[in-house]
């Protein structure tokens, strides 16, 4: 039974307006049925990246589930006349899947980030989701020559869910390229989520998240992100133009 909501068209990217609970239930059902599923949590930066990279846009168009990560994507969906219950941030989805998986005995693999980070994130995961089964970890530093061995390691672990924290768009391209070779049914690109869970990168305080100011906190912590943050005002303008042209 595939009860997926109709996707919203946000600048040509099909975003499904699931709540967190709906997303977790849908994804876990796919894992139970061993249905191949790739997930992207799309913030404004990712949707703008898709405007500049046709190959990335094409990938997002055929991704099994694109979720509204970030206040910008939620705002865009609502501005374009859709019902969007809430933002489904990649980091929060990561935690919810770990918690739900701990109840079900789901096997997870953590691939990505700098050496030692995936292991530290796995230790933290065991604290927040007691009993969680993380059956393997691998850092994100590799060359093409290492890929067959990485795929063997992931598949040999028996993992049902693969979290890949390689940064966008690299993680999406990598997961898509190896889609047929990877055994885990569910594959999720997670950007910097291992770093956050491992305590290497701070998350915005709750009040800032609730006030849709997480982007401002990230900019404060990493001023080098300013260039990337310029995607936000461009995104707002693009969405308003899109709304006007699709009336």
PDB file of C-alpha atoms in Angstrom:
ATOM      1  CA  UNK A   1       0.000   0.000   0.000  1.00  0.00           C
ATOM      2  CA  UNK A   2       1.786   3.104  -1.182  1.00  0.00           C
ATOM      3  CA  UNK A   3       0.146   6.074   0.506  1.00  0.00           C
ATOM      4  CA  UNK A   4       2.556   8.705  -0.759  1.00  0.00           C
ATOM      5  CA  UNK A   5       1.159  12.228  -0.935  1.00  0.00           C
ATOM      6  CA  UNK A   6       1.235  13.993  -4.306  1.00  0.00           C
ATOM      7  CA  UNK A   7       4.485  15.930  -4.734  1.00  0.00           C
ATOM      8  CA  UNK A   8       4.626  19.738  -4.928  1.00  0.00           C
ATOM      9  CA  UNK A   9       6.511  21.277  -7.835  1.00  0.00           C
ATOM     10  CA  UNK A  10       9.080  23.682  -6.366  1.00  0.00           C
ATOM     11  CA  UNK A  11      11.144  25.142  -9.242  1.00  0.00           C
ATOM     12  CA  UNK A  12      10.867  21.839 -11.069  1.00  0.00           C
ATOM     13  CA  UNK A  13      11.820  19.703  -8.047  1.00  0.00           C
ATOM     14  CA  UNK A  14       9.077  17.300  -6.846  1.00  0.00           C
ATOM     15  CA  UNK A  15       8.898  17.704  -3.050  1.00  0.00           C
ATOM     16  CA  UNK A  16       6.530  15.474  -1.051  1.00  0.00           C
ATOM     17  CA  UNK A  17       4.837  17.435   1.787  1.00  0.00           C
ATOM     18  CA  UNK A  18       5.056  14.699   4.412  1.00  0.00           C
ATOM     19  CA  UNK A  19       5.153  15.424   8.133  1.00  0.00           C
ATOM     20  CA  UNK A  20       8.034  13.745   9.986  1.00  0.00           C
ATOM     21  CA  UNK A  21       5.719  10.978  11.226  1.00  0.00           C
ATOM     22  CA  UNK A  22       4.368  10.327   7.730  1.00  0.00           C
ATOM     23  CA  UNK A  23       7.883  10.242   6.235  1.00  0.00           C
ATOM     24  CA  UNK A  24       9.197   7.775   8.834  1.00  0.00           C
ATOM     25  CA  UNK A  25       6.155   5.480   8.482  1.00  0.00           C
ATOM     26  CA  UNK A  26       6.376   5.506   4.662  1.00  0.00           C
ATOM     27  CA  UNK A  27      10.122   4.846   4.653  1.00  0.00           C
ATOM     28  CA  UNK A  28      10.002   2.072   7.259  1.00  0.00           C
ATOM     29  CA  UNK A  29       7.231   0.374   5.300  1.00  0.00           C
ATOM     30  CA  UNK A  30       9.519   0.472   2.231  1.00  0.00           C
ATOM     31  CA  UNK A  31      12.346  -1.087   4.291  1.00  0.00           C
ATOM     32  CA  UNK A  32       9.992  -3.852   5.522  1.00  0.00           C
ATOM     33  CA  UNK A  33       9.004  -4.606   1.921  1.00  0.00           C
ATOM     34  CA  UNK A  34      12.625  -4.327   0.706  1.00  0.00           C
ATOM     35  CA  UNK A  35      11.683  -1.715  -1.892  1.00  0.00           C
ATOM     36  CA  UNK A  36      14.635   0.228  -3.284  1.00  0.00           C
ATOM     37  CA  UNK A  37      14.254   3.824  -2.060  1.00  0.00           C
ATOM     38  CA  UNK A  38      16.499   6.878  -2.286  1.00  0.00           C
ATOM     39  CA  UNK A  39      15.736   9.972  -0.195  1.00  0.00           C
ATOM     40  CA  UNK A  40      16.858  13.586  -0.510  1.00  0.00           C
ATOM     41  CA  UNK A  41      16.041  16.198   2.126  1.00  0.00           C
ATOM     42  CA  UNK A  42      15.910  19.335  -0.007  1.00  0.00           C
ATOM     43  CA  UNK A  43      16.571  22.770   1.441  1.00  0.00           C
ATOM     44  CA  UNK A  44      16.647  25.983  -0.590  1.00  0.00           C
ATOM     45  CA  UNK A  45      20.365  25.491  -1.300  1.00  0.00           C
ATOM     46  CA  UNK A  46      19.752  22.053  -2.869  1.00  0.00           C
ATOM     47  CA  UNK A  47      16.814  23.303  -4.958  1.00  0.00           C
ATOM     48  CA  UNK A  48      18.954  26.213  -6.204  1.00  0.00           C
ATOM     49  CA  UNK A  49      21.817  23.803  -6.947  1.00  0.00           C
ATOM     50  CA  UNK A  50      19.360  21.891  -9.148  1.00  0.00           C
ATOM     51  CA  UNK A  51      18.650  25.084 -11.130  1.00  0.00           C
ATOM     52  CA  UNK A  52      22.365  25.338 -12.020  1.00  0.00           C
ATOM     53  CA  UNK A  53      23.149  21.624 -12.486  1.00  0.00           C
ATOM     54  CA  UNK A  54      20.804  19.953 -15.002  1.00  0.00           C
ATOM     55  CA  UNK A  55      22.127  16.484 -14.066  1.00  0.00           C
ATOM     56  CA  UNK A  56      21.278  17.119 -10.406  1.00  0.00           C
ATOM     57  CA  UNK A  57      17.797  18.334 -11.297  1.00  0.00           C
ATOM     58  CA  UNK A  58      17.236  15.224 -13.425  1.00  0.00           C
ATOM     59  CA  UNK A  59      18.348  13.070 -10.487  1.00  0.00           C
ATOM     60  CA  UNK A  60      15.951  14.840  -8.079  1.00  0.00           C
ATOM     61  CA  UNK A  61      13.078  14.455 -10.557  1.00  0.00           C
ATOM     62  CA  UNK A  62      13.392  10.674 -10.359  1.00  0.00           C
ATOM     63  CA  UNK A  63      14.360  10.353  -6.673  1.00  0.00           C
ATOM     64  CA  UNK A  64      11.906   8.158  -4.767  1.00  0.00           C
ATOM     65  CA  UNK A  65      11.278  10.737  -2.034  1.00  0.00           C
ATOM     66  CA  UNK A  66      12.302  14.404  -1.795  1.00  0.00           C
ATOM     67  CA  UNK A  67      11.402  16.000   1.554  1.00  0.00           C
ATOM     68  CA  UNK A  68      10.995  19.650   2.546  1.00  0.00           C
ATOM     69  CA  UNK A  69      14.101  20.356   4.609  1.00  0.00           C
ATOM     70  CA  UNK A  70      14.557  23.930   5.713  1.00  0.00           C
ATOM     71  CA  UNK A  71      12.282  26.890   6.290  1.00  0.00           C
ATOM     72  CA  UNK A  72      12.845  28.061   2.699  1.00  0.00           C
ATOM     73  CA  UNK A  73      11.370  24.914   1.145  1.00  0.00           C
ATOM     74  CA  UNK A  74       8.360  24.972   3.508  1.00  0.00           C
ATOM     75  CA  UNK A  75       7.792  28.677   2.723  1.00  0.00           C
ATOM     76  CA  UNK A  76       8.068  27.981  -1.021  1.00  0.00           C
ATOM     77  CA  UNK A  77       5.546  25.146  -0.858  1.00  0.00           C
ATOM     78  CA  UNK A  78       3.054  27.264   1.068  1.00  0.00           C
ATOM     79  CA  UNK A  79       3.652  30.289  -1.176  1.00  0.00           C
ATOM     80  CA  UNK A  80       2.886  28.125  -4.203  1.00  0.00           C
ATOM     81  CA  UNK A  81      -0.429  27.150  -2.616  1.00  0.00           C
ATOM     82  CA  UNK A  82       0.383  23.750  -1.078  1.00  0.00           C
ATOM     83  CA  UNK A  83      -0.346  22.380   2.388  1.00  0.00           C
ATOM     84  CA  UNK A  84       3.053  21.737   3.994  1.00  0.00           C
ATOM     85  CA  UNK A  85       2.710  20.420   7.566  1.00  0.00           C
ATOM     86  CA  UNK A  86       6.306  21.039   8.700  1.00  0.00           C
ATOM     87  CA  UNK A  87       9.945  20.938   7.689  1.00  0.00           C
ATOM     88  CA  UNK A  88      11.550  17.515   7.747  1.00  0.00           C
ATOM     89  CA  UNK A  89      15.210  18.305   8.406  1.00  0.00           C
ATOM     90  CA  UNK A  90      17.748  15.671   7.391  1.00  0.00           C
ATOM     91  CA  UNK A  91      19.283  15.545  10.869  1.00  0.00           C
ATOM     92  CA  UNK A  92      15.893  15.080  12.554  1.00  0.00           C
ATOM     93  CA  UNK A  93      14.905  12.401  10.030  1.00  0.00           C
ATOM     94  CA  UNK A  94      18.212  10.622  10.782  1.00  0.00           C
ATOM     95  CA  UNK A  95      17.404  10.544  14.520  1.00  0.00           C
ATOM     96  CA  UNK A  96      13.778   9.481  14.014  1.00  0.00           C
ATOM     97  CA  UNK A  97      14.776   6.622  11.701  1.00  0.00           C
ATOM     98  CA  UNK A  98      17.393   5.462  14.234  1.00  0.00           C
ATOM     99  CA  UNK A  99      14.800   5.528  17.045  1.00  0.00           C
ATOM    100  CA  UNK A 100      12.144   3.748  15.005  1.00  0.00           C
ATOM    101  CA  UNK A 101      14.722   1.268  13.714  1.00  0.00           C
ATOM    102  CA  UNK A 102      15.880   0.490  17.265  1.00  0.00           C
ATOM    103  CA  UNK A 103      12.313  -0.665  18.044  1.00  0.00           C
ATOM    104  CA  UNK A 104      12.218  -2.878  14.948  1.00  0.00           C
ATOM    105  CA  UNK A 105      15.751  -4.278  14.886  1.00  0.00           C
ATOM    106  CA  UNK A 106      16.559  -2.461  11.621  1.00  0.00           C
ATOM    107  CA  UNK A 107      20.231  -2.618  10.570  1.00  0.00           C
ATOM    108  CA  UNK A 108      21.972   0.672   9.686  1.00  0.00           C
ATOM    109  CA  UNK A 109      25.267   1.565   7.991  1.00  0.00           C
ATOM    110  CA  UNK A 110      26.932   4.987   8.417  1.00  0.00           C
ATOM    111  CA  UNK A 111      29.094   6.038   5.446  1.00  0.00           C
ATOM    112  CA  UNK A 112      30.783   9.424   5.190  1.00  0.00           C
ATOM    113  CA  UNK A 113      32.396  12.346   7.038  1.00  0.00           C
ATOM    114  CA  UNK A 114      36.022  12.577   8.197  1.00  0.00           C
ATOM    115  CA  UNK A 115      37.824   9.566   9.729  1.00  0.00           C
ATOM    116  CA  UNK A 116      36.456   8.722  13.174  1.00  0.00           C
ATOM    117  CA  UNK A 117      33.265  10.783  12.834  1.00  0.00           C
ATOM    118  CA  UNK A 118      30.943   7.948  11.714  1.00  0.00           C
ATOM    119  CA  UNK A 119      32.197   5.826  14.638  1.00  0.00           C
ATOM    120  CA  UNK A 120      31.585   8.678  17.106  1.00  0.00           C
ATOM    121  CA  UNK A 121      28.129   9.234  15.601  1.00  0.00           C
ATOM    122  CA  UNK A 122      27.401   5.489  15.978  1.00  0.00           C
ATOM    123  CA  UNK A 123      28.284   5.678  19.693  1.00  0.00           C
ATOM    124  CA  UNK A 124      25.980   8.683  20.142  1.00  0.00           C
ATOM    125  CA  UNK A 125      23.225   6.885  18.210  1.00  0.00           C
ATOM    126  CA  UNK A 126      23.377   4.033  20.746  1.00  0.00           C
ATOM    127  CA  UNK A 127      22.731   6.600  23.527  1.00  0.00           C
ATOM    128  CA  UNK A 128      19.731   8.284  21.889  1.00  0.00           C
ATOM    129  CA  UNK A 129      18.258   5.088  20.401  1.00  0.00           C
ATOM    130  CA  UNK A 130      19.086   2.282  22.854  1.00  0.00           C
ATOM    131  CA  UNK A 131      19.405  -1.069  21.124  1.00  0.00           C
ATOM    132  CA  UNK A 132      19.969   0.466  17.690  1.00  0.00           C
ATOM    133  CA  UNK A 133      21.841  -1.885  15.346  1.00  0.00           C
ATOM    134  CA  UNK A 134      24.598  -0.041  13.504  1.00  0.00           C
ATOM    135  CA  UNK A 135      26.270  -2.841  11.595  1.00  0.00           C
ATOM    136  CA  UNK A 136      29.042  -0.834   9.920  1.00  0.00           C
ATOM    137  CA  UNK A 137      30.764   2.519   9.464  1.00  0.00           C
ATOM    138  CA  UNK A 138      33.120   3.912   6.820  1.00  0.00           C
ATOM    139  CA  UNK A 139      34.552   7.421   6.450  1.00  0.00           C
ATOM    140  CA  UNK A 140      33.865   9.489   3.354  1.00  0.00           C
ATOM    141  CA  UNK A 141      37.458   9.817   2.180  1.00  0.00           C
ATOM    142  CA  UNK A 142      37.912   7.539  -0.804  1.00  0.00           C
ATOM    143  CA  UNK A 143      38.924   7.356  -4.454  1.00  0.00           C
ATOM    144  CA  UNK A 144      37.150   5.578  -7.264  1.00  0.00           C
ATOM    145  CA  UNK A 145      39.468   2.621  -6.777  1.00  0.00           C
ATOM    146  CA  UNK A 146      38.089   2.132  -3.244  1.00  0.00           C
ATOM    147  CA  UNK A 147      34.448   2.019  -4.345  1.00  0.00           C
ATOM    148  CA  UNK A 148      34.088  -1.738  -5.042  1.00  0.00           C
ATOM    149  CA  UNK A 149      35.515  -2.463  -1.567  1.00  0.00           C
ATOM    150  CA  UNK A 150      33.184   0.106   0.065  1.00  0.00           C
ATOM    151  CA  UNK A 151      30.157  -1.444  -1.681  1.00  0.00           C
ATOM    152  CA  UNK A 152      31.297  -4.926  -0.577  1.00  0.00           C
ATOM    153  CA  UNK A 153      31.634  -3.672   3.011  1.00  0.00           C
ATOM    154  CA  UNK A 154      28.156  -2.065   2.985  1.00  0.00           C
ATOM    155  CA  UNK A 155      26.480  -5.104   1.389  1.00  0.00           C
ATOM    156  CA  UNK A 156      28.385  -7.587   3.555  1.00  0.00           C
ATOM    157  CA  UNK A 157      27.172  -5.843   6.721  1.00  0.00           C
ATOM    158  CA  UNK A 158      23.567  -6.844   6.049  1.00  0.00           C
ATOM    159  CA  UNK A 159      22.446  -3.210   6.462  1.00  0.00           C
ATOM    160  CA  UNK A 160      18.876  -2.385   5.424  1.00  0.00           C
ATOM    161  CA  UNK A 161      19.402   1.382   5.656  1.00  0.00           C
ATOM    162  CA  UNK A 162      22.442   3.266   4.337  1.00  0.00           C
ATOM    163  CA  UNK A 163      23.081   6.805   5.572  1.00  0.00           C
ATOM    164  CA  UNK A 164      25.582   8.620   3.321  1.00  0.00           C
ATOM    165  CA  UNK A 165      27.078  11.870   4.627  1.00  0.00           C
ATOM    166  CA  UNK A 166      29.188  12.987   1.665  1.00  0.00           C
ATOM    167  CA  UNK A 167      27.644  16.438   1.137  1.00  0.00           C
ATOM    168  CA  UNK A 168      25.283  17.478  -1.651  1.00  0.00           C
ATOM    169  CA  UNK A 169      25.292  16.869  -4.559  1.00  0.00           C
ATOM    170  CA  UNK A 170      28.099  14.279  -4.254  1.00  0.00           C
ATOM    171  CA  UNK A 171      26.128  11.950  -1.950  1.00  0.00           C
ATOM    172  CA  UNK A 172      23.073  11.905  -4.260  1.00  0.00           C
ATOM    173  CA  UNK A 173      25.159  11.248  -7.366  1.00  0.00           C
ATOM    174  CA  UNK A 174      27.101   8.497  -5.575  1.00  0.00           C
ATOM    175  CA  UNK A 175      23.968   6.743  -4.274  1.00  0.00           C
ATOM    176  CA  UNK A 176      22.266   6.987  -7.665  1.00  0.00           C
ATOM    177  CA  UNK A 177      25.335   5.759  -9.566  1.00  0.00           C
ATOM    178  CA  UNK A 178      25.619   2.656  -7.357  1.00  0.00           C
ATOM    179  CA  UNK A 179      21.884   2.152  -6.889  1.00  0.00           C
ATOM    180  CA  UNK A 180      21.832  -1.312  -8.464  1.00  0.00           C
ATOM    181  CA  UNK A 181      24.988  -2.479  -6.677  1.00  0.00           C
ATOM    182  CA  UNK A 182      23.929  -1.430  -3.151  1.00  0.00           C
ATOM    183  CA  UNK A 183      21.966  -3.956  -1.083  1.00  0.00           C
ATOM    184  CA  UNK A 184      20.344  -1.638   1.544  1.00  0.00           C
ATOM    185  CA  UNK A 185      16.724  -0.946   0.547  1.00  0.00           C
ATOM    186  CA  UNK A 186      16.771   2.608   1.942  1.00  0.00           C
ATOM    187  CA  UNK A 187      19.512   5.102   1.073  1.00  0.00           C
ATOM    188  CA  UNK A 188      19.526   8.595   2.590  1.00  0.00           C
ATOM    189  CA  UNK A 189      21.930  11.473   1.855  1.00  0.00           C
ATOM    190  CA  UNK A 190      22.613  13.341   5.098  1.00  0.00           C
ATOM    191  CA  UNK A 191      25.157  16.115   4.498  1.00  0.00           C
ATOM    192  CA  UNK A 192      26.787  17.085   7.810  1.00  0.00           C
ATOM    193  CA  UNK A 193      24.508  15.064  10.106  1.00  0.00           C
ATOM    194  CA  UNK A 194      27.226  12.691  11.395  1.00  0.00           C
ATOM    195  CA  UNK A 195      29.303  15.724  12.433  1.00  0.00           C
ATOM    196  CA  UNK A 196      26.345  17.171  14.345  1.00  0.00           C
ATOM    197  CA  UNK A 197      25.548  13.878  16.100  1.00  0.00           C
ATOM    198  CA  UNK A 198      29.233  13.308  16.919  1.00  0.00           C
ATOM    199  CA  UNK A 199      29.312  16.782  18.501  1.00  0.00           C
ATOM    200  CA  UNK A 200      31.780  18.205  15.965  1.00  0.00           C
ATOM    201  CA  UNK A 201      29.293  20.722  14.615  1.00  0.00           C
ATOM    202  CA  UNK A 202      26.794  22.642  16.698  1.00  0.00           C
ATOM    203  CA  UNK A 203      23.118  22.762  15.821  1.00  0.00           C
ATOM    204  CA  UNK A 204      21.123  25.979  16.207  1.00  0.00           C
ATOM    205  CA  UNK A 205      19.302  26.374  19.541  1.00  0.00           C
ATOM    206  CA  UNK A 206      15.713  25.120  19.515  1.00  0.00           C
ATOM    207  CA  UNK A 207      14.238  28.648  19.538  1.00  0.00           C
ATOM    208  CA  UNK A 208      16.231  29.546  16.415  1.00  0.00           C
ATOM    209  CA  UNK A 209      15.072  26.356  14.660  1.00  0.00           C
ATOM    210  CA  UNK A 210      11.458  27.167  15.565  1.00  0.00           C
ATOM    211  CA  UNK A 211      11.838  30.756  14.354  1.00  0.00           C
ATOM    212  CA  UNK A 212      13.221  29.455  11.015  1.00  0.00           C
ATOM    213  CA  UNK A 213      16.612  31.028  11.769  1.00  0.00           C
ATOM    214  CA  UNK A 214      18.803  27.943  11.607  1.00  0.00           C
ATOM    215  CA  UNK A 215      20.449  29.314   8.438  1.00  0.00           C
ATOM    216  CA  UNK A 216      21.496  32.451  10.384  1.00  0.00           C
ATOM    217  CA  UNK A 217      23.078  30.373  13.135  1.00  0.00           C
ATOM    218  CA  UNK A 218      25.010  28.330  10.563  1.00  0.00           C
ATOM    219  CA  UNK A 219      26.256  31.525   8.953  1.00  0.00           C
ATOM    220  CA  UNK A 220      27.320  32.891  12.366  1.00  0.00           C
ATOM    221  CA  UNK A 221      29.236  29.673  13.080  1.00  0.00           C
ATOM    222  CA  UNK A 222      30.699  29.351   9.553  1.00  0.00           C
ATOM    223  CA  UNK A 223      31.081  32.779   7.892  1.00  0.00           C
ATOM    224  CA  UNK A 224      32.673  30.943   4.937  1.00  0.00           C
ATOM    225  CA  UNK A 225      29.133  29.803   4.048  1.00  0.00           C
ATOM    226  CA  UNK A 226      28.159  33.328   2.989  1.00  0.00           C
ATOM    227  CA  UNK A 227      28.535  32.543  -0.724  1.00  0.00           C
ATOM    228  CA  UNK A 228      26.285  29.506  -0.375  1.00  0.00           C
ATOM    229  CA  UNK A 229      23.795  31.492   1.708  1.00  0.00           C
ATOM    230  CA  UNK A 230      23.306  33.900  -1.190  1.00  0.00           C
ATOM    231  CA  UNK A 231      21.232  31.076  -2.699  1.00  0.00           C
ATOM    232  CA  UNK A 232      18.467  31.982  -0.202  1.00  0.00           C
ATOM    233  CA  UNK A 233      17.480  35.427  -1.530  1.00  0.00           C
ATOM    234  CA  UNK A 234      17.870  34.110  -5.104  1.00  0.00           C
ATOM    235  CA  UNK A 235      15.571  31.233  -4.167  1.00  0.00           C
ATOM    236  CA  UNK A 236      12.899  33.601  -2.809  1.00  0.00           C
ATOM    237  CA  UNK A 237      12.951  35.662  -6.031  1.00  0.00           C
ATOM    238  CA  UNK A 238      12.838  32.521  -8.203  1.00  0.00           C
ATOM    239  CA  UNK A 239       9.854  31.090  -6.291  1.00  0.00           C
ATOM    240  CA  UNK A 240       7.910  34.355  -6.592  1.00  0.00           C
ATOM    241  CA  UNK A 241       8.673  34.513 -10.338  1.00  0.00           C
ATOM    242  CA  UNK A 242       7.630  30.851 -10.666  1.00  0.00           C
ATOM    243  CA  UNK A 243       4.360  31.533  -8.865  1.00  0.00           C
ATOM    244  CA  UNK A 244       3.665  34.459 -11.188  1.00  0.00           C
ATOM    245  CA  UNK A 245       4.441  32.509 -14.360  1.00  0.00           C
ATOM    246  CA  UNK A 246       2.349  29.456 -13.303  1.00  0.00           C
ATOM    247  CA  UNK A 247      -0.839  31.330 -12.403  1.00  0.00           C
TER     248      UNK A 247
END
